[in-house]
Coordinates of C-alpha atoms in Angstrom, one line a residue:
M123 CA 25.4 -32.1 14.4
S124 CA 22.2 -32.2 12.6
P125 CA 21.8 -33.9 9.2
F126 CA 21.2 -30.5 7.6
N127 CA 24.6 -29.3 8.6
Q128 CA 26.1 -32.4 7.3
T129 CA 24.9 -32.3 3.8
T130 CA 24.5 -28.6 2.9
G131 CA 24.8 -24.9 3.9
N132 CA 22.4 -22.6 4.7
H133 CA 21.7 -19.9 1.8
Q134 CA 22.6 -16.4 3.1
T135 CA 21.6 -14.8 -0.2
F136 CA 18.7 -14.7 -2.6
T137 CA 18.3 -14.5 -6.2
L138 CA 15.5 -12.0 -7.5
T139 CA 13.5 -12.5 -10.4
G140 CA 12.2 -10.2 -13.3
I141 CA 9.5 -10.9 -15.6
P142 CA 9.5 -15.0 -16.1
G143 CA 10.6 -15.8 -19.7
M144 CA 11.6 -12.3 -20.8
P145 CA 15.2 -11.8 -19.5
E146 CA 16.6 -10.4 -22.7
K147 CA 13.6 -7.8 -22.3
D148 CA 14.2 -6.7 -18.6
F149 CA 16.2 -3.6 -19.8
W150 CA 13.3 -2.4 -21.6
L151 CA 11.3 -2.9 -18.5
A152 CA 13.2 -0.5 -16.6
L153 CA 12.2 2.5 -18.5
P154 CA 8.6 2.2 -17.6
L155 CA 9.5 1.2 -14.0
C156 CA 11.3 4.4 -13.5
L157 CA 8.5 6.4 -15.0
L158 CA 6.3 4.9 -12.7
Y159 CA 8.5 5.6 -9.4
S160 CA 8.8 8.9 -11.1
F161 CA 5.1 9.7 -11.3
T162 CA 4.6 8.2 -8.0
F163 CA 7.3 10.6 -6.4
L164 CA 6.1 13.6 -8.2
G165 CA 2.2 13.0 -7.7
N166 CA 2.3 12.4 -3.8
V167 CA 5.0 14.8 -3.1
T168 CA 2.8 17.4 -4.7
I169 CA -0.3 16.5 -2.8
L170 CA 1.7 16.8 0.5
V171 CA 3.2 20.1 -0.6
V172 CA -0.3 21.3 -1.6
I173 CA -1.8 20.4 1.8
K174 CA 1.0 21.8 3.7
A175 CA 1.0 25.1 1.8
E176 CA -2.8 26.0 1.7
R177 CA -4.3 26.7 4.9
S178 CA -7.7 26.1 3.6
L179 CA -6.8 22.4 3.1
R180 CA -5.8 21.8 6.8
E181 CA -9.1 19.9 7.5
P182 CA -9.3 16.3 8.7
M183 CA -10.2 14.8 5.3
Y184 CA -6.8 16.3 3.9
Y185 CA -4.7 15.5 6.9
F186 CA -5.8 11.7 6.0
L187 CA -4.9 12.2 2.5
A188 CA -1.7 13.5 3.4
M189 CA -1.1 10.4 5.6
L190 CA -2.1 8.2 2.3
A191 CA 0.3 10.2 0.1
A192 CA 3.1 9.4 2.9
T193 CA 2.4 6.0 3.0
D194 CA 2.3 5.4 -0.9
L195 CA 5.7 7.0 -0.9
S196 CA 7.2 4.8 1.7
L197 CA 5.5 1.7 0.2
S198 CA 7.0 2.6 -3.4
W199 CA 10.3 3.1 -1.8
S200 CA 10.8 0.1 0.0
S201 CA 10.0 -2.1 -3.5
M202 CA 12.2 0.4 -5.9
P203 CA 15.6 -0.8 -4.9
T204 CA 15.5 -4.2 -5.7
M205 CA 13.3 -3.9 -8.5
I206 CA 15.3 -0.9 -10.3
S207 CA 18.4 -3.2 -9.6
V208 CA 17.0 -6.1 -11.4
H209 CA 15.5 -4.7 -14.4
L210 CA 18.0 -1.9 -15.0
F211 CA 21.4 -3.1 -13.7
N212 CA 20.4 -7.0 -13.7
W213 CA 21.8 -7.1 -10.2
R214 CA 19.9 -10.0 -9.1
S215 CA 21.7 -11.0 -5.8
V216 CA 20.3 -9.7 -2.6
T217 CA 21.5 -10.6 0.9
L218 CA 19.1 -12.4 3.4
D219 CA 19.1 -9.5 6.0
A220 CA 18.4 -6.7 3.1
C221 CA 15.7 -9.3 1.9
I222 CA 13.9 -9.6 5.2
T223 CA 14.4 -5.8 5.8
Q224 CA 12.7 -5.0 2.7
M225 CA 10.2 -7.9 3.5
F226 CA 9.5 -5.9 6.8
F227 CA 9.1 -2.4 5.2
I228 CA 6.6 -3.5 2.3
H229 CA 4.6 -5.2 4.5
A230 CA 4.4 -2.6 7.4
F231 CA 3.7 -0.1 4.8
G232 CA 0.7 -2.2 3.2
G233 CA -0.6 -2.8 6.8
V234 CA -0.6 1.1 7.3
E235 CA -2.1 1.9 4.0
S236 CA -5.1 -0.5 4.9
G237 CA -5.4 1.3 8.3
V238 CA -5.3 5.0 6.8
L239 CA -8.0 4.0 4.3
V240 CA -10.1 3.0 7.2
A241 CA -9.4 5.9 9.2
M242 CA -10.6 7.7 5.9
A243 CA -13.8 6.1 5.8
F244 CA -14.3 7.0 9.5
D245 CA -13.7 10.6 8.6
R246 CA -16.2 10.3 5.8
F247 CA -19.0 8.6 8.2
V248 CA -18.4 11.5 10.7
A249 CA -18.7 14.0 7.8
I250 CA -21.7 12.7 6.7
R251 CA -23.6 11.5 9.9
F252 CA -22.3 14.4 12.3
P253 CA -21.4 17.5 10.2
L254 CA -22.0 19.9 13.0
H255 CA -19.5 18.1 15.1
Y256 CA -17.0 17.1 12.5
A257 CA -14.4 19.6 13.7
T258 CA -15.1 18.7 17.2
I259 CA -14.7 15.1 16.8
L260 CA -11.9 15.2 14.3
T261 CA -9.3 17.2 16.4
Q262 CA -5.7 17.4 15.3
G263 CA -4.9 15.6 18.5
A264 CA -7.7 12.8 17.7
I265 CA -6.1 12.5 14.4
T266 CA -2.5 12.1 15.4
K267 CA -3.7 9.4 18.0
I268 CA -5.4 7.7 14.8
G269 CA -2.2 8.1 12.7
A270 CA 0.0 6.7 15.6
A271 CA -2.7 3.8 16.5
V272 CA -2.4 2.7 12.6
L273 CA 1.4 2.8 12.5
L274 CA 1.9 1.1 15.8
R275 CA -0.5 -1.7 14.6
S276 CA 0.9 -2.3 11.6
V277 CA 4.6 -2.3 13.0
G278 CA 3.3 -4.8 15.9
L279 CA 1.8 -7.2 13.5
V280 CA 4.9 -7.5 11.2
L281 CA 7.5 -7.2 13.6
P282 CA 7.6 -11.0 14.2
V283 CA 7.8 -11.7 10.6
P284 CA 11.9 -10.9 10.2
F285 CA 12.2 -13.0 13.3
L286 CA 10.0 -16.0 11.9
I287 CA 11.9 -15.7 8.6
K288 CA 15.4 -15.5 10.1
R289 CA 15.0 -18.8 12.1
L290 CA 14.4 -20.8 8.9
P291 CA 17.1 -22.5 7.0
F292 CA 17.0 -22.3 3.1
C293 CA 19.0 -25.0 1.9
H294 CA 17.5 -25.9 -1.6
S295 CA 16.6 -23.2 -4.1
N296 CA 17.2 -19.4 -3.4
I297 CA 15.3 -18.1 -6.2
L298 CA 12.4 -16.0 -5.4
S299 CA 9.6 -15.3 -7.7
H300 CA 9.7 -11.4 -7.6
A301 CA 11.8 -8.7 -8.0
C302 CA 11.4 -7.8 -4.2
C303 CA 11.1 -9.8 -1.2
L304 CA 7.6 -10.9 0.3
H305 CA 7.1 -12.9 3.2
Q306 CA 5.0 -15.7 1.4
D307 CA 7.6 -16.1 -1.3
A308 CA 10.5 -16.3 0.8
M309 CA 8.8 -19.0 3.1
R310 CA 8.1 -21.4 0.3
L311 CA 11.6 -21.8 -0.1
A312 CA 12.8 -23.0 3.5
C313 CA 13.9 -26.4 3.8
A314 CA 12.1 -26.8 7.3
D315 CA 8.5 -26.7 8.7
T316 CA 6.8 -23.4 7.9
S317 CA 3.5 -23.9 9.7
I318 CA 4.0 -21.2 12.3
N319 CA 5.2 -18.7 9.5
S320 CA 2.1 -19.7 7.6
I321 CA -0.2 -19.5 10.5
Y322 CA 1.0 -16.4 12.0
G323 CA 1.0 -14.7 8.3
L324 CA -2.9 -15.9 7.8
L325 CA -3.7 -14.4 11.5
A326 CA -2.0 -11.2 10.7
V327 CA -3.9 -11.0 7.2
I328 CA -7.1 -11.8 9.1
F329 CA -6.4 -9.4 12.0
A330 CA -5.4 -6.5 9.8
I331 CA -6.4 -6.6 6.0
A332 CA -9.6 -9.0 6.9
L333 CA -10.6 -6.8 9.7
D334 CA -10.0 -3.5 7.9
A335 CA -12.2 -4.7 4.9
L336 CA -14.8 -5.5 7.5
I337 CA -14.8 -2.3 8.8
L338 CA -14.8 -0.4 5.5
L339 CA -18.0 -2.4 4.5
V340 CA -19.7 -1.7 7.9
S341 CA -18.6 2.1 7.7
Y342 CA -20.1 2.3 4.1
F343 CA -23.2 0.9 5.2
L344 CA -23.7 3.4 7.8
I345 CA -22.6 6.2 5.4
L346 CA -25.3 4.8 2.8
Q347 CA -28.1 4.8 5.7
A348 CA -27.4 8.4 6.6
V349 CA -27.2 9.4 2.7
L350 CA -30.8 7.8 2.3
G351 CA -31.9 9.9 5.2
I352 CA -31.5 13.1 3.2
A353 CA -34.8 14.2 1.4
S354 CA -33.1 15.8 -1.8
W355 CA -31.8 13.5 -4.4
E356 CA -29.5 16.4 -5.5
E357 CA -28.0 16.4 -1.9
R358 CA -27.8 12.5 -1.7
L359 CA -25.7 12.5 -4.7
K360 CA -23.6 15.6 -3.7
T361 CA -22.9 13.8 -0.6
L362 CA -21.9 10.4 -2.3
N363 CA -19.5 12.2 -4.6
T364 CA -17.4 13.4 -1.7
C365 CA -16.8 9.5 -1.0
L366 CA -16.1 8.4 -4.7
S367 CA -12.3 9.2 -4.4
H368 CA -11.8 7.1 -1.2
I369 CA -13.9 4.2 -3.0
C370 CA -11.4 4.4 -5.7
A371 CA -8.7 4.1 -3.5
V372 CA -10.1 1.1 -1.5
L373 CA -10.4 -0.7 -4.7
L374 CA -7.2 0.1 -6.0
F375 CA -5.5 -1.3 -2.8
Y376 CA -7.7 -4.3 -2.0
V377 CA -8.4 -5.7 -5.4
P378 CA -4.5 -6.4 -6.3
L379 CA -3.8 -7.2 -2.7
I380 CA -6.5 -10.1 -2.3
G381 CA -5.5 -11.1 -5.8
M382 CA -1.8 -11.6 -4.9
T383 CA -2.6 -13.0 -1.4
L384 CA -4.9 -15.7 -2.9
S385 CA -2.6 -16.5 -5.9
H386 CA 0.3 -17.1 -3.2
R387 CA -2.1 -19.2 -1.0
F388 CA -4.2 -21.2 -3.6
G389 CA -2.5 -20.6 -7.0
K390 CA 0.6 -22.5 -6.9
H391 CA -0.5 -24.2 -10.4
L392 CA -0.5 -20.9 -11.9
S393 CA 2.2 -19.6 -14.0
P394 CA 4.6 -17.4 -12.6
V395 CA 4.0 -14.7 -14.7
V396 CA 0.5 -14.3 -12.9
H397 CA 2.4 -14.1 -9.6
T398 CA 4.7 -11.7 -10.6
A399 CA 2.0 -9.5 -12.5
M400 CA -0.1 -9.6 -9.3
A401 CA 2.8 -8.6 -7.0
N402 CA 3.8 -5.8 -9.3
I403 CA 0.2 -4.4 -9.8
Y404 CA -0.1 -4.2 -5.8
L405 CA 3.2 -2.5 -5.2
L406 CA 3.0 0.1 -8.2
L407 CA -0.4 0.9 -9.0
P408 CA -2.1 2.2 -6.1
P409 CA 1.0 4.6 -5.1
V410 CA 0.7 6.0 -8.7
L411 CA -3.0 6.3 -9.2
N412 CA -4.0 7.6 -5.7
P413 CA -2.8 11.0 -6.3
V414 CA -4.5 11.1 -9.8
V415 CA -7.9 9.9 -8.5
Y416 CA -7.5 12.7 -5.7
S417 CA -6.3 15.1 -8.0
V418 CA -9.1 14.5 -10.6
R419 CA -11.9 13.9 -8.2
T420 CA -11.3 16.6 -5.6
K421 CA -12.2 20.2 -6.6
Q422 CA -10.3 21.5 -3.8
I423 CA -7.3 19.6 -4.6
R424 CA -7.2 20.3 -8.1
Q425 CA -7.9 24.0 -8.0
R426 CA -4.9 24.3 -5.4
I427 CA -2.6 22.4 -7.5
V428 CA -3.2 25.0 -10.3
L429 CA -2.9 27.8 -7.7
V430 CA 0.4 26.6 -6.3
F431 CA 1.9 26.0 -9.9
R432 CA 0.8 29.6 -10.8
R433 CA 2.3 31.0 -8.0
G434 CA 5.5 29.2 -8.7
R435 CA 5.5 30.5 -12.0
V436 CA 4.8 34.2 -11.3
G437 CA 7.5 33.7 -8.3
S438 CA 9.9 32.5 -11.1

């Protein structure tokens, strides 16, 4: 029998954490949290309903936008159960299997969102660089294959994570730093060598997030080249304006993600509040703001939303 089994048992539950230092105010955090999830649901479902209802929006750009909205909903729902239970009901205990399941979905849908943003950048590049061949390059079949490739890549990269975590013994503290389960957070609680988890996590980030960020930079470099080839300044600005919503979505996703990743890997000396804030911003901000950005910045979406609601009022 190993020394580990002789001295202590392996934890089969984790304890989730709200905002450090403010346990008495957790209930008051539940209200804005519920509002954020409600706005996320309403905004993304509205985008999906409008794109499905309006035939004029059945174009590649809006198909990718529908993928982004569906991914935002999924990412939001992945974190919602434990966040609501911690802040509203003060239920802080989660089983190891439930924690690993949530961890898988959060990281998988995070990877999907990154891939969808790359696909949307490719869509903008084709629309600007090859406008006459836009519909023939990005057919429905091609869009379906791109979406399937994005999903399979993310699932394939994250699939080993549950098995890598499951094999670890947790015999010291079982208190997580957040109100949801993340790989880096759970890994630090293990009382065994986590070098394999750490190396695989780093490789997954490089092959997914870092590679996607590089592709995005190259895509916008090529887009800028194509825009500078347009003679009229007015047409240049008009063309660039079609990319502003996507640029905002990229910044909303990557800035919190990079901040959270760096704080986990290199910011162990930072206050726990910083780690909690970065994780909450990454999980909550993009899903709730992406529909707002696209509704405000995209004239066609804004007009169709108004039209759909007007039809609903007339019908009622």
